[in-house]
Amino acid sequence: MSDYKSVTISAGRGGWGGPLTITPTADKPLIYSVTGGGIHPVAAKIAELTGGEAFDGFKSSAPFDKIAVAVIDCGGTARVGVYPMKKVMTVDVHATSPSGPLASFIKEDIFVSGVGVGDVVEK
Amino acid sequence: MTAPEVTVEEQVLYSSTVTEVGEQVGMFVGDHGILVLFGADSPAELHDFSALHEPTVASAGPRPGDVVELGGTRIPVLAVGAVVEANLVNLGHIDFKANGSGEADMPGDCNLPVGSLVLPQPGDTFRILRPAGPVATPEDAS
């Protein structure tokens, strides 16, 4: 599993930020899905294309330094800021833009939103 | 209609008990007028700024006109974003914003009147209630 590939993730319709290039490594292998209903299809697609390991954040916890990218279904207040604040690349499947108490951490080089499965492409 | 039901005044859409209140919740409520709730099984990195809770009823999310009951305080719902219900039912997650606005800026926003938020305490009840609509009244009230 040392042969990881890169993907480019772009903002979808109404989305903001990015594009982000995600390349898991042996030290940061996790595609961390913090979403309702298990691994989100966007996280599954990233894992499939990169060779990273899809991980359900609601089932168990992972150290931040193992996370290649966090996939969230945040409505714009909390999770959109938490992962960027921790310097974790963040993909929101909902079309949010920087807001909430942690808005200052949400930058285009670490956050992208409105992302659907079709916005994840091999680099 | 033989069910021994008393006249229902409000429908309970969601019922839960607060189990833990993160260190930053007071700052979020006091400085930003925002209260974030998450289910108690949410990842640890979300706990600092969240009130955690354990629902026993999670049948639906709020809509404008419903009432949020938090620790005995009743607060009217003004606006609800498109993803509020999914987040609440799936993750126990909701973002209350006491901004007085009748339109949700973000898809996860549930807007409440300015100054209406209370700081929850562990053990508080959190419910979402829907006032009785103009439905057929039960005929046999006894």
PDB file of C-alpha atoms in Angstrom:
ATOM      1  CA  MET A   1       0.000   0.000   0.000  1.00  0.00           C
ATOM      2  CA  SER A   2       2.922   2.355  -0.481  1.00  0.00           C
ATOM      3  CA  ASP A   3       1.733   3.397  -3.912  1.00  0.00           C
ATOM      4  CA  TYR A   4      -0.592   6.318  -3.223  1.00  0.00           C
ATOM      5  CA  LYS A   5      -2.015   8.475  -5.989  1.00  0.00           C
ATOM      6  CA  SER A   6      -3.139  12.106  -5.976  1.00  0.00           C
ATOM      7  CA  VAL A   7      -6.579  13.557  -6.584  1.00  0.00           C
ATOM      8  CA  THR A   8      -7.730  17.082  -7.246  1.00  0.00           C
ATOM      9  CA  ILE A   9     -10.906  18.149  -5.457  1.00  0.00           C
ATOM     10  CA  SER A  10     -12.751  21.184  -6.765  1.00  0.00           C
ATOM     11  CA  ALA A  11     -15.648  23.203  -5.411  1.00  0.00           C
ATOM     12  CA  GLY A  12     -19.005  22.044  -6.706  1.00  0.00           C
ATOM     13  CA  ARG A  13     -22.031  24.121  -7.542  1.00  0.00           C
ATOM     14  CA  GLY A  14     -22.396  26.990  -5.067  1.00  0.00           C
ATOM     15  CA  GLY A  15     -19.272  25.816  -3.284  1.00  0.00           C
ATOM     16  CA  TRP A  16     -16.227  27.736  -2.134  1.00  0.00           C
ATOM     17  CA  GLY A  17     -12.465  27.299  -1.859  1.00  0.00           C
ATOM     18  CA  GLY A  18     -10.017  24.826  -3.305  1.00  0.00           C
ATOM     19  CA  PRO A  19      -9.081  23.180  -5.486  1.00  0.00           C
ATOM     20  CA  LEU A  20      -7.181  20.898  -3.145  1.00  0.00           C
ATOM     21  CA  THR A  21      -4.693  18.244  -4.112  1.00  0.00           C
ATOM     22  CA  ILE A  22      -4.814  15.283  -1.781  1.00  0.00           C
ATOM     23  CA  THR A  23      -2.081  12.672  -1.639  1.00  0.00           C
ATOM     24  CA  PRO A  24      -2.209  10.219   1.252  1.00  0.00           C
ATOM     25  CA  THR A  25       1.080   8.890   2.581  1.00  0.00           C
ATOM     26  CA  ALA A  26       2.044   5.988   4.771  1.00  0.00           C
ATOM     27  CA  ASP A  27       2.121   8.451   7.696  1.00  0.00           C
ATOM     28  CA  LYS A  28      -1.163  10.153   6.705  1.00  0.00           C
ATOM     29  CA  PRO A  29      -3.257   7.410   5.136  1.00  0.00           C
ATOM     30  CA  LEU A  30      -6.726   8.282   6.415  1.00  0.00           C
ATOM     31  CA  ILE A  31      -9.669   9.646   4.453  1.00  0.00           C
ATOM     32  CA  TYR A  32     -11.596  10.735   7.542  1.00  0.00           C
ATOM     33  CA  SER A  33     -15.371  10.858   7.045  1.00  0.00           C
ATOM     34  CA  VAL A  34     -17.181  12.873   9.724  1.00  0.00           C
ATOM     35  CA  THR A  35     -20.605  12.504   8.160  1.00  0.00           C
ATOM     36  CA  GLY A  36     -23.999  11.032   8.869  1.00  0.00           C
ATOM     37  CA  GLY A  37     -24.698   7.497   7.721  1.00  0.00           C
ATOM     38  CA  GLY A  38     -21.170   6.115   7.617  1.00  0.00           C
ATOM     39  CA  ILE A  39     -18.468   6.675   4.991  1.00  0.00           C
ATOM     40  CA  HIS A  40     -19.708   9.369   2.618  1.00  0.00           C
ATOM     41  CA  PRO A  41     -19.546   8.547  -1.134  1.00  0.00           C
ATOM     42  CA  VAL A  42     -17.140  11.472  -1.621  1.00  0.00           C
ATOM     43  CA  ALA A  43     -14.784   9.968   0.982  1.00  0.00           C
ATOM     44  CA  ALA A  44     -15.146   6.556  -0.618  1.00  0.00           C
ATOM     45  CA  LYS A  45     -14.252   8.021  -4.021  1.00  0.00           C
ATOM     46  CA  ILE A  46     -11.169   9.784  -2.631  1.00  0.00           C
ATOM     47  CA  ALA A  47     -10.068   6.561  -0.952  1.00  0.00           C
ATOM     48  CA  GLU A  48     -10.661   4.542  -4.104  1.00  0.00           C
ATOM     49  CA  LEU A  49      -8.677   6.879  -6.352  1.00  0.00           C
ATOM     50  CA  THR A  50      -5.799   7.560  -3.972  1.00  0.00           C
ATOM     51  CA  GLY A  51      -5.392   4.228  -2.229  1.00  0.00           C
ATOM     52  CA  GLY A  52      -6.024   5.937   1.110  1.00  0.00           C
ATOM     53  CA  GLU A  53      -7.988   4.321   3.915  1.00  0.00           C
ATOM     54  CA  ALA A  54     -11.609   5.410   4.356  1.00  0.00           C
ATOM     55  CA  PHE A  55     -12.283   5.949   8.069  1.00  0.00           C
ATOM     56  CA  ASP A  56     -15.581   6.644   9.861  1.00  0.00           C
ATOM     57  CA  GLY A  57     -14.998   9.375  12.454  1.00  0.00           C
ATOM     58  CA  PHE A  58     -18.260   8.553  14.211  1.00  0.00           C
ATOM     59  CA  LYS A  59     -17.229   4.931  14.769  1.00  0.00           C
ATOM     60  CA  SER A  60     -13.791   5.480  16.230  1.00  0.00           C
ATOM     61  CA  SER A  61     -11.263   8.254  16.657  1.00  0.00           C
ATOM     62  CA  ALA A  62      -8.070   8.947  14.772  1.00  0.00           C
ATOM     63  CA  PRO A  63      -5.116  11.202  15.579  1.00  0.00           C
ATOM     64  CA  PHE A  64      -5.080  14.351  13.432  1.00  0.00           C
ATOM     65  CA  ASP A  65      -1.589  13.670  12.141  1.00  0.00           C
ATOM     66  CA  LYS A  66      -2.842  10.492  10.443  1.00  0.00           C
ATOM     67  CA  ILE A  67      -5.532  12.299   8.444  1.00  0.00           C
ATOM     68  CA  ALA A  68      -4.886  13.063   4.768  1.00  0.00           C
ATOM     69  CA  VAL A  69      -8.270  14.740   4.351  1.00  0.00           C
ATOM     70  CA  ALA A  70     -11.454  15.191   6.384  1.00  0.00           C
ATOM     71  CA  VAL A  71     -14.782  14.862   4.592  1.00  0.00           C
ATOM     72  CA  ILE A  72     -17.667  16.558   6.403  1.00  0.00           C
ATOM     73  CA  ASP A  73     -21.363  17.228   5.816  1.00  0.00           C
ATOM     74  CA  CYS A  74     -21.307  20.438   7.766  1.00  0.00           C
ATOM     75  CA  GLY A  75     -23.984  23.076   7.467  1.00  0.00           C
ATOM     76  CA  GLY A  76     -21.582  25.959   7.978  1.00  0.00           C
ATOM     77  CA  THR A  77     -20.858  26.555  11.656  1.00  0.00           C
ATOM     78  CA  ALA A  78     -18.714  24.073  13.488  1.00  0.00           C
ATOM     79  CA  ARG A  79     -17.023  21.342  11.541  1.00  0.00           C
ATOM     80  CA  VAL A  80     -16.128  23.726   8.687  1.00  0.00           C
ATOM     81  CA  GLY A  81     -13.726  25.427  11.081  1.00  0.00           C
ATOM     82  CA  VAL A  82     -12.510  22.669  13.359  1.00  0.00           C
ATOM     83  CA  TYR A  83     -10.505  20.675  10.867  1.00  0.00           C
ATOM     84  CA  PRO A  84      -8.913  23.679   9.110  1.00  0.00           C
ATOM     85  CA  MET A  85      -8.013  24.990  12.591  1.00  0.00           C
ATOM     86  CA  LYS A  86      -6.163  21.707  13.170  1.00  0.00           C
ATOM     87  CA  LYS A  87      -4.424  22.138   9.768  1.00  0.00           C
ATOM     88  CA  VAL A  88      -6.352  19.254   8.256  1.00  0.00           C
ATOM     89  CA  MET A  89      -7.406  19.504   4.599  1.00  0.00           C
ATOM     90  CA  THR A  90     -11.192  19.697   4.663  1.00  0.00           C
ATOM     91  CA  VAL A  91     -13.861  18.824   2.105  1.00  0.00           C
ATOM     92  CA  ASP A  92     -17.470  19.830   2.836  1.00  0.00           C
ATOM     93  CA  VAL A  93     -20.091  18.070   0.748  1.00  0.00           C
ATOM     94  CA  HIS A  94     -22.464  20.971   1.418  1.00  0.00           C
ATOM     95  CA  ALA A  95     -22.065  24.341  -0.291  1.00  0.00           C
ATOM     96  CA  THR A  96     -20.815  26.418   2.618  1.00  0.00           C
ATOM     97  CA  SER A  97     -18.510  29.416   2.728  1.00  0.00           C
ATOM     98  CA  PRO A  98     -16.431  30.735   5.638  1.00  0.00           C
ATOM     99  CA  SER A  99     -18.693  31.502   8.567  1.00  0.00           C
ATOM    100  CA  GLY A 100     -19.139  30.703  12.211  1.00  0.00           C
ATOM    101  CA  PRO A 101     -16.857  31.439  15.165  1.00  0.00           C
ATOM    102  CA  LEU A 102     -13.955  29.607  13.498  1.00  0.00           C
ATOM    103  CA  ALA A 103     -14.327  31.303  10.087  1.00  0.00           C
ATOM    104  CA  SER A 104     -10.844  32.817  10.224  1.00  0.00           C
ATOM    105  CA  PHE A 105      -9.288  29.358   9.865  1.00  0.00           C
ATOM    106  CA  ILE A 106     -11.191  28.566   6.654  1.00  0.00           C
ATOM    107  CA  LYS A 107      -8.916  29.332   3.699  1.00  0.00           C
ATOM    108  CA  GLU A 108      -8.983  28.336   0.058  1.00  0.00           C
ATOM    109  CA  ASP A 109      -5.795  26.287   0.345  1.00  0.00           C
ATOM    110  CA  ILE A 110      -7.176  24.038   3.075  1.00  0.00           C
ATOM    111  CA  PHE A 111     -10.939  23.992   2.501  1.00  0.00           C
ATOM    112  CA  VAL A 112     -13.287  23.256  -0.386  1.00  0.00           C
ATOM    113  CA  SER A 113     -17.090  22.924  -0.323  1.00  0.00           C
ATOM    114  CA  GLY A 114     -20.105  21.896  -2.338  1.00  0.00           C
ATOM    115  CA  VAL A 115     -18.129  18.823  -3.352  1.00  0.00           C
ATOM    116  CA  GLY A 116     -19.838  15.905  -5.059  1.00  0.00           C
ATOM    117  CA  VAL A 117     -18.392  12.607  -6.236  1.00  0.00           C
ATOM    118  CA  GLY A 118     -17.848  14.107  -9.697  1.00  0.00           C
ATOM    119  CA  ASP A 119     -15.645  16.878  -8.288  1.00  0.00           C
ATOM    120  CA  VAL A 120     -12.977  14.373  -7.229  1.00  0.00           C
ATOM    121  CA  VAL A 121     -10.673  13.566 -10.144  1.00  0.00           C
ATOM    122  CA  GLU A 122      -7.354  11.817 -10.587  1.00  0.00           C
ATOM    123  CA  LYS A 123      -4.497  14.215 -10.889  1.00  0.00           C
TER     124      LYS A 123
ATOM    125  CA  MET B   1     -60.889   5.481  17.649  1.00  0.00           C
ATOM    126  CA  THR B   2     -60.613   3.588  20.915  1.00  0.00           C
ATOM    127  CA  ALA B   3     -57.005   4.436  21.673  1.00  0.00           C
ATOM    128  CA  PRO B   4     -56.818   5.911  25.175  1.00  0.00           C
ATOM    129  CA  GLU B   5     -55.006   8.984  23.982  1.00  0.00           C
ATOM    130  CA  VAL B   6     -55.365  12.275  25.750  1.00  0.00           C
ATOM    131  CA  THR B   7     -55.715  15.361  23.633  1.00  0.00           C
ATOM    132  CA  VAL B   8     -52.297  16.020  22.172  1.00  0.00           C
ATOM    133  CA  GLU B   9     -51.333  19.649  22.197  1.00  0.00           C
ATOM    134  CA  GLU B  10     -47.832  19.343  20.880  1.00  0.00           C
ATOM    135  CA  GLN B  11     -45.995  16.731  18.913  1.00  0.00           C
ATOM    136  CA  VAL B  12     -42.563  15.771  20.247  1.00  0.00           C
ATOM    137  CA  LEU B  13     -40.290  15.502  17.226  1.00  0.00           C
ATOM    138  CA  TYR B  14     -37.067  15.193  19.130  1.00  0.00           C
ATOM    139  CA  SER B  15     -36.313  14.493  22.749  1.00  0.00           C
ATOM    140  CA  SER B  16     -32.921  14.253  24.356  1.00  0.00           C
ATOM    141  CA  THR B  17     -30.923  14.819  27.520  1.00  0.00           C
ATOM    142  CA  VAL B  18     -27.769  16.934  27.688  1.00  0.00           C
ATOM    143  CA  THR B  19     -24.879  14.844  29.012  1.00  0.00           C
ATOM    144  CA  GLU B  20     -21.883  17.167  28.792  1.00  0.00           C
ATOM    145  CA  VAL B  21     -21.185  20.800  27.981  1.00  0.00           C
ATOM    146  CA  GLY B  22     -17.837  21.689  26.380  1.00  0.00           C
ATOM    147  CA  GLU B  23     -15.518  24.355  27.755  1.00  0.00           C
ATOM    148  CA  GLN B  24     -16.079  26.754  24.868  1.00  0.00           C
ATOM    149  CA  VAL B  25     -19.865  26.488  24.766  1.00  0.00           C
ATOM    150  CA  GLY B  26     -20.277  29.483  27.068  1.00  0.00           C
ATOM    151  CA  MET B  27     -18.097  31.586  24.771  1.00  0.00           C
ATOM    152  CA  PHE B  28     -19.984  30.441  21.672  1.00  0.00           C
ATOM    153  CA  VAL B  29     -23.317  31.318  23.264  1.00  0.00           C
ATOM    154  CA  GLY B  30     -22.191  34.531  24.953  1.00  0.00           C
ATOM    155  CA  ASP B  31     -19.960  36.014  22.246  1.00  0.00           C
ATOM    156  CA  HIS B  32     -21.518  34.638  19.080  1.00  0.00           C
ATOM    157  CA  GLY B  33     -25.099  33.732  19.961  1.00  0.00           C
ATOM    158  CA  ILE B  34     -24.416  30.244  18.650  1.00  0.00           C
ATOM    159  CA  LEU B  35     -25.139  26.940  20.336  1.00  0.00           C
ATOM    160  CA  VAL B  36     -23.795  23.749  18.778  1.00  0.00           C
ATOM    161  CA  LEU B  37     -25.160  20.362  19.768  1.00  0.00           C
ATOM    162  CA  PHE B  38     -23.770  16.972  18.830  1.00  0.00           C
ATOM    163  CA  GLY B  39     -24.682  13.425  19.719  1.00  0.00           C
ATOM    164  CA  ALA B  40     -22.573  11.981  22.527  1.00  0.00           C
ATOM    165  CA  ASP B  41     -20.933   9.536  20.097  1.00  0.00           C
ATOM    166  CA  SER B  42     -19.423  12.344  18.001  1.00  0.00           C
ATOM    167  CA  PRO B  43     -15.635  12.588  17.513  1.00  0.00           C
ATOM    168  CA  ALA B  44     -13.698  14.065  20.439  1.00  0.00           C
ATOM    169  CA  GLU B  45     -12.440  17.071  18.466  1.00  0.00           C
ATOM    170  CA  LEU B  46     -16.006  18.415  18.374  1.00  0.00           C
ATOM    171  CA  HIS B  47     -16.602  18.248  22.114  1.00  0.00           C
ATOM    172  CA  ASP B  48     -14.906  21.483  23.250  1.00  0.00           C
ATOM    173  CA  PHE B  49     -17.506  23.734  21.694  1.00  0.00           C
ATOM    174  CA  SER B  50     -20.504  21.401  21.773  1.00  0.00           C
ATOM    175  CA  ALA B  51     -23.230  20.437  24.150  1.00  0.00           C
ATOM    176  CA  LEU B  52     -23.409  16.660  23.915  1.00  0.00           C
ATOM    177  CA  HIS B  53     -26.654  14.805  24.335  1.00  0.00           C
ATOM    178  CA  GLU B  54     -28.293  11.414  24.048  1.00  0.00           C
ATOM    179  CA  PRO B  55     -31.611  11.385  22.191  1.00  0.00           C
ATOM    180  CA  THR B  56     -34.475   9.026  22.912  1.00  0.00           C
ATOM    181  CA  VAL B  57     -36.734  10.431  20.187  1.00  0.00           C
ATOM    182  CA  ALA B  58     -35.202  11.493  16.869  1.00  0.00           C
ATOM    183  CA  SER B  59     -38.032  11.410  14.390  1.00  0.00           C
ATOM    184  CA  ALA B  60     -37.661  14.754  12.630  1.00  0.00           C
ATOM    185  CA  GLY B  61     -35.981  18.139  12.607  1.00  0.00           C
ATOM    186  CA  PRO B  62     -37.550  21.523  13.306  1.00  0.00           C
ATOM    187  CA  ARG B  63     -39.316  23.831  10.923  1.00  0.00           C
ATOM    188  CA  PRO B  64     -40.265  27.479  11.370  1.00  0.00           C
ATOM    189  CA  GLY B  65     -43.007  27.810  13.945  1.00  0.00           C
ATOM    190  CA  ASP B  66     -41.807  24.862  16.000  1.00  0.00           C
ATOM    191  CA  VAL B  67     -40.512  25.305  19.535  1.00  0.00           C
ATOM    192  CA  VAL B  68     -37.080  24.411  20.871  1.00  0.00           C
ATOM    193  CA  GLU B  69     -37.223  23.549  24.539  1.00  0.00           C
ATOM    194  CA  LEU B  70     -33.901  23.670  26.305  1.00  0.00           C
ATOM    195  CA  GLY B  71     -33.622  23.283  30.040  1.00  0.00           C
ATOM    196  CA  GLY B  72     -37.241  24.371  30.434  1.00  0.00           C
ATOM    197  CA  THR B  73     -36.880  27.486  28.266  1.00  0.00           C
ATOM    198  CA  ARG B  74     -39.126  27.560  25.219  1.00  0.00           C
ATOM    199  CA  ILE B  75     -37.739  29.265  22.114  1.00  0.00           C
ATOM    200  CA  PRO B  76     -39.556  29.748  18.785  1.00  0.00           C
ATOM    201  CA  VAL B  77     -37.835  28.553  15.605  1.00  0.00           C
ATOM    202  CA  LEU B  78     -37.555  31.315  12.979  1.00  0.00           C
ATOM    203  CA  ALA B  79     -35.771  29.644  10.054  1.00  0.00           C
ATOM    204  CA  VAL B  80     -34.245  26.283   9.202  1.00  0.00           C
ATOM    205  CA  GLY B  81     -31.571  25.453   6.612  1.00  0.00           C
ATOM    206  CA  ALA B  82     -31.793  22.589   4.155  1.00  0.00           C
ATOM    207  CA  VAL B  83     -29.493  20.126   5.943  1.00  0.00           C
ATOM    208  CA  VAL B  84     -30.622  20.731   9.525  1.00  0.00           C
ATOM    209  CA  GLU B  85     -32.947  17.759   9.692  1.00  0.00           C
ATOM    210  CA  ALA B  86     -30.464  15.249   8.256  1.00  0.00           C
ATOM    211  CA  ASN B  87     -27.730  16.420  10.612  1.00  0.00           C
ATOM    212  CA  LEU B  88     -29.992  16.316  13.643  1.00  0.00           C
ATOM    213  CA  VAL B  89     -31.537  12.935  12.941  1.00  0.00           C
ATOM    214  CA  ASN B  90     -28.287  11.267  11.822  1.00  0.00           C
ATOM    215  CA  LEU B  91     -25.697  12.878  14.073  1.00  0.00           C
ATOM    216  CA  GLY B  92     -27.633  14.582  16.851  1.00  0.00           C
ATOM    217  CA  HIS B  93     -26.115  17.745  15.421  1.00  0.00           C
ATOM    218  CA  ILE B  94     -27.704  21.170  15.152  1.00  0.00           C
ATOM    219  CA  ASP B  95     -26.409  24.745  15.055  1.00  0.00           C
ATOM    220  CA  PHE B  96     -28.682  27.215  16.784  1.00  0.00           C
ATOM    221  CA  LYS B  97     -28.078  30.834  15.863  1.00  0.00           C
ATOM    222  CA  ALA B  98     -29.771  33.529  17.906  1.00  0.00           C
ATOM    223  CA  ASN B  99     -29.683  36.050  15.062  1.00  0.00           C
ATOM    224  CA  GLY B 100     -33.365  36.900  14.762  1.00  0.00           C
ATOM    225  CA  SER B 101     -33.270  36.189  11.047  1.00  0.00           C
ATOM    226  CA  GLY B 102     -36.125  34.633   9.110  1.00  0.00           C
ATOM    227  CA  GLU B 103     -33.714  33.249   6.523  1.00  0.00           C
ATOM    228  CA  ALA B 104     -31.033  30.629   7.041  1.00  0.00           C
ATOM    229  CA  ASP B 105     -27.718  31.875   5.585  1.00  0.00           C
ATOM    230  CA  MET B 106     -26.019  28.496   5.871  1.00  0.00           C
ATOM    231  CA  PRO B 107     -27.667  25.153   5.183  1.00  0.00           C
ATOM    232  CA  GLY B 108     -27.077  24.006   8.769  1.00  0.00           C
ATOM    233  CA  ASP B 109     -28.508  27.084  10.479  1.00  0.00           C
ATOM    234  CA  CYS B 110     -31.504  26.926  12.782  1.00  0.00           C
ATOM    235  CA  ASN B 111     -32.330  30.538  13.588  1.00  0.00           C
ATOM    236  CA  LEU B 112     -33.789  31.730  16.873  1.00  0.00           C
ATOM    237  CA  PRO B 113     -34.640  35.173  18.263  1.00  0.00           C
ATOM    238  CA  VAL B 114     -31.758  37.407  19.351  1.00  0.00           C
ATOM    239  CA  GLY B 115     -30.810  36.835  22.969  1.00  0.00           C
ATOM    240  CA  SER B 116     -33.009  33.771  23.320  1.00  0.00           C
ATOM    241  CA  LEU B 117     -30.289  31.161  23.842  1.00  0.00           C
ATOM    242  CA  VAL B 118     -29.603  29.706  27.240  1.00  0.00           C
ATOM    243  CA  LEU B 119     -26.440  27.942  28.331  1.00  0.00           C
ATOM    244  CA  PRO B 120     -27.385  24.296  28.725  1.00  0.00           C
ATOM    245  CA  GLN B 121     -26.355  22.221  31.717  1.00  0.00           C
ATOM    246  CA  PRO B 122     -25.810  18.476  31.970  1.00  0.00           C
ATOM    247  CA  GLY B 123     -29.141  16.841  32.740  1.00  0.00           C
ATOM    248  CA  ASP B 124     -31.159  19.464  30.865  1.00  0.00           C
ATOM    249  CA  THR B 125     -33.873  18.258  28.541  1.00  0.00           C
ATOM    250  CA  PHE B 126     -33.600  19.252  24.888  1.00  0.00           C
ATOM    251  CA  ARG B 127     -36.749  18.827  22.829  1.00  0.00           C
ATOM    252  CA  ILE B 128     -38.256  20.014  19.580  1.00  0.00           C
ATOM    253  CA  LEU B 129     -41.989  20.468  19.737  1.00  0.00           C
ATOM    254  CA  ARG B 130     -44.532  21.093  17.012  1.00  0.00           C
ATOM    255  CA  PRO B 131     -47.671  22.955  18.021  1.00  0.00           C
ATOM    256  CA  ALA B 132     -50.884  21.105  17.281  1.00  0.00           C
ATOM    257  CA  GLY B 133     -52.110  21.956  13.848  1.00  0.00           C
ATOM    258  CA  PRO B 134     -55.727  22.387  12.798  1.00  0.00           C
ATOM    259  CA  VAL B 135     -56.271  18.640  12.648  1.00  0.00           C
ATOM    260  CA  ALA B 136     -59.451  16.777  13.488  1.00  0.00           C
ATOM    261  CA  THR B 137     -60.148  17.003  17.204  1.00  0.00           C
ATOM    262  CA  PRO B 138     -60.590  13.729  19.071  1.00  0.00           C
ATOM    263  CA  GLU B 139     -64.266  13.225  19.761  1.00  0.00           C
ATOM    264  CA  ASP B 140     -64.010  10.985  22.775  1.00  0.00           C
ATOM    265  CA  ALA B 141     -61.895  13.028  25.116  1.00  0.00           C
ATOM    266  CA  SER B 142     -62.696  10.784  28.036  1.00  0.00           C
TER     267      SER B 142
END
